[in-house]
């Protein structure tokens, strides 16, 4: 462990949350805007997309529910509030104005029967039916893939634990536009709000 790890552990951070009996995979905002060169939100890497594909294959093999989110705004971002005003790149998700940037990447496209939730803010829980849906499915653990680590993934993980769901963040299946916020947020999530698992371990668990 590093000196930082030791310091956090001594302060009581980094407790362990057990994976529950009924997981669901949540794919957060894996849309073209993050993977299309030249787009404002382009991350420059598709590694997390490829990893998400492998996680989804394991989930479907194991009969684990898969839920997607995407961002969509009404005309002029009228339903985006201060968040829309703060982050100019969100204009990519105004209905009818962003072209195909709000479409989920075809490599991991939803299958018939998969739920796709449209959201306007960072957390997949805020202002959506997600928590009620998970409760109805008797889900106790949410496996998080998607973008960005420092934004919508983090916000969703914090809200997941606040709603009583164990958040499992798949290290290789989340991404950000820079490795510094990516790694800092994975560290902080593991210390306070979630479990951060490697892809191989998640795939093995889901495929059981």
Steps between C-alpha positions, in 0.01 A plus 500: 500500500609858440533766769171645377329160524634456852378846602148436369482155657613635836224761484239231446443529127487211256264262675379202299150459356390147410365428152133415542284219367319691225715725279414715200741660254459873443658638181538875544493732200710289262399714205670623185583841647781345707647280229468706181816693410434871481202498735527737798478210746736267309720309748769376263472134600252218457654263754209534741257429214673173417506400867131582535425267210667214684315581823169503312573165338557347844186664640283368219653154537416506869148639453584826679279801412660777296386863519632786289497875545537776245473879528228688313373858525199681365524806274778734608582278796188626675497202740874511571496780754827629640687184399430573134616858547817392680615239246477637147581163341161371614349674198599182316200335665225745405237303313523561128818711520788265580469264207594148607712603800239390753466149356630205700804345334398215269759261643308491828155589371198408713317182414122469485374505857789706640395817677650828374458795738526858375650735757586869521748510786815317603352231722293225338279514809417871498157572353464152349318174573823305557471442875139384474593269213789345691279453806231329292762264357626427854848616398749554782822563305564729202799434277606829344654543157514822302619857484626712641670369812516843661150601391200279440663178626604661825165674552313177433718300736448752781124495446498119475648456847268776628201301369620177658659327199856365506691680222762294317706721267679301229845658479567426133142568389485864609688785337579869506665753272816508713662231717546735795131556588433141401746354750424756772130422486553123497712542815238716669211276399678197641575687821150632567215398275553183296696187430739526203547163332718391211319392185613136518356452848171666402467288187559184701242601761231601249536189287433262791 
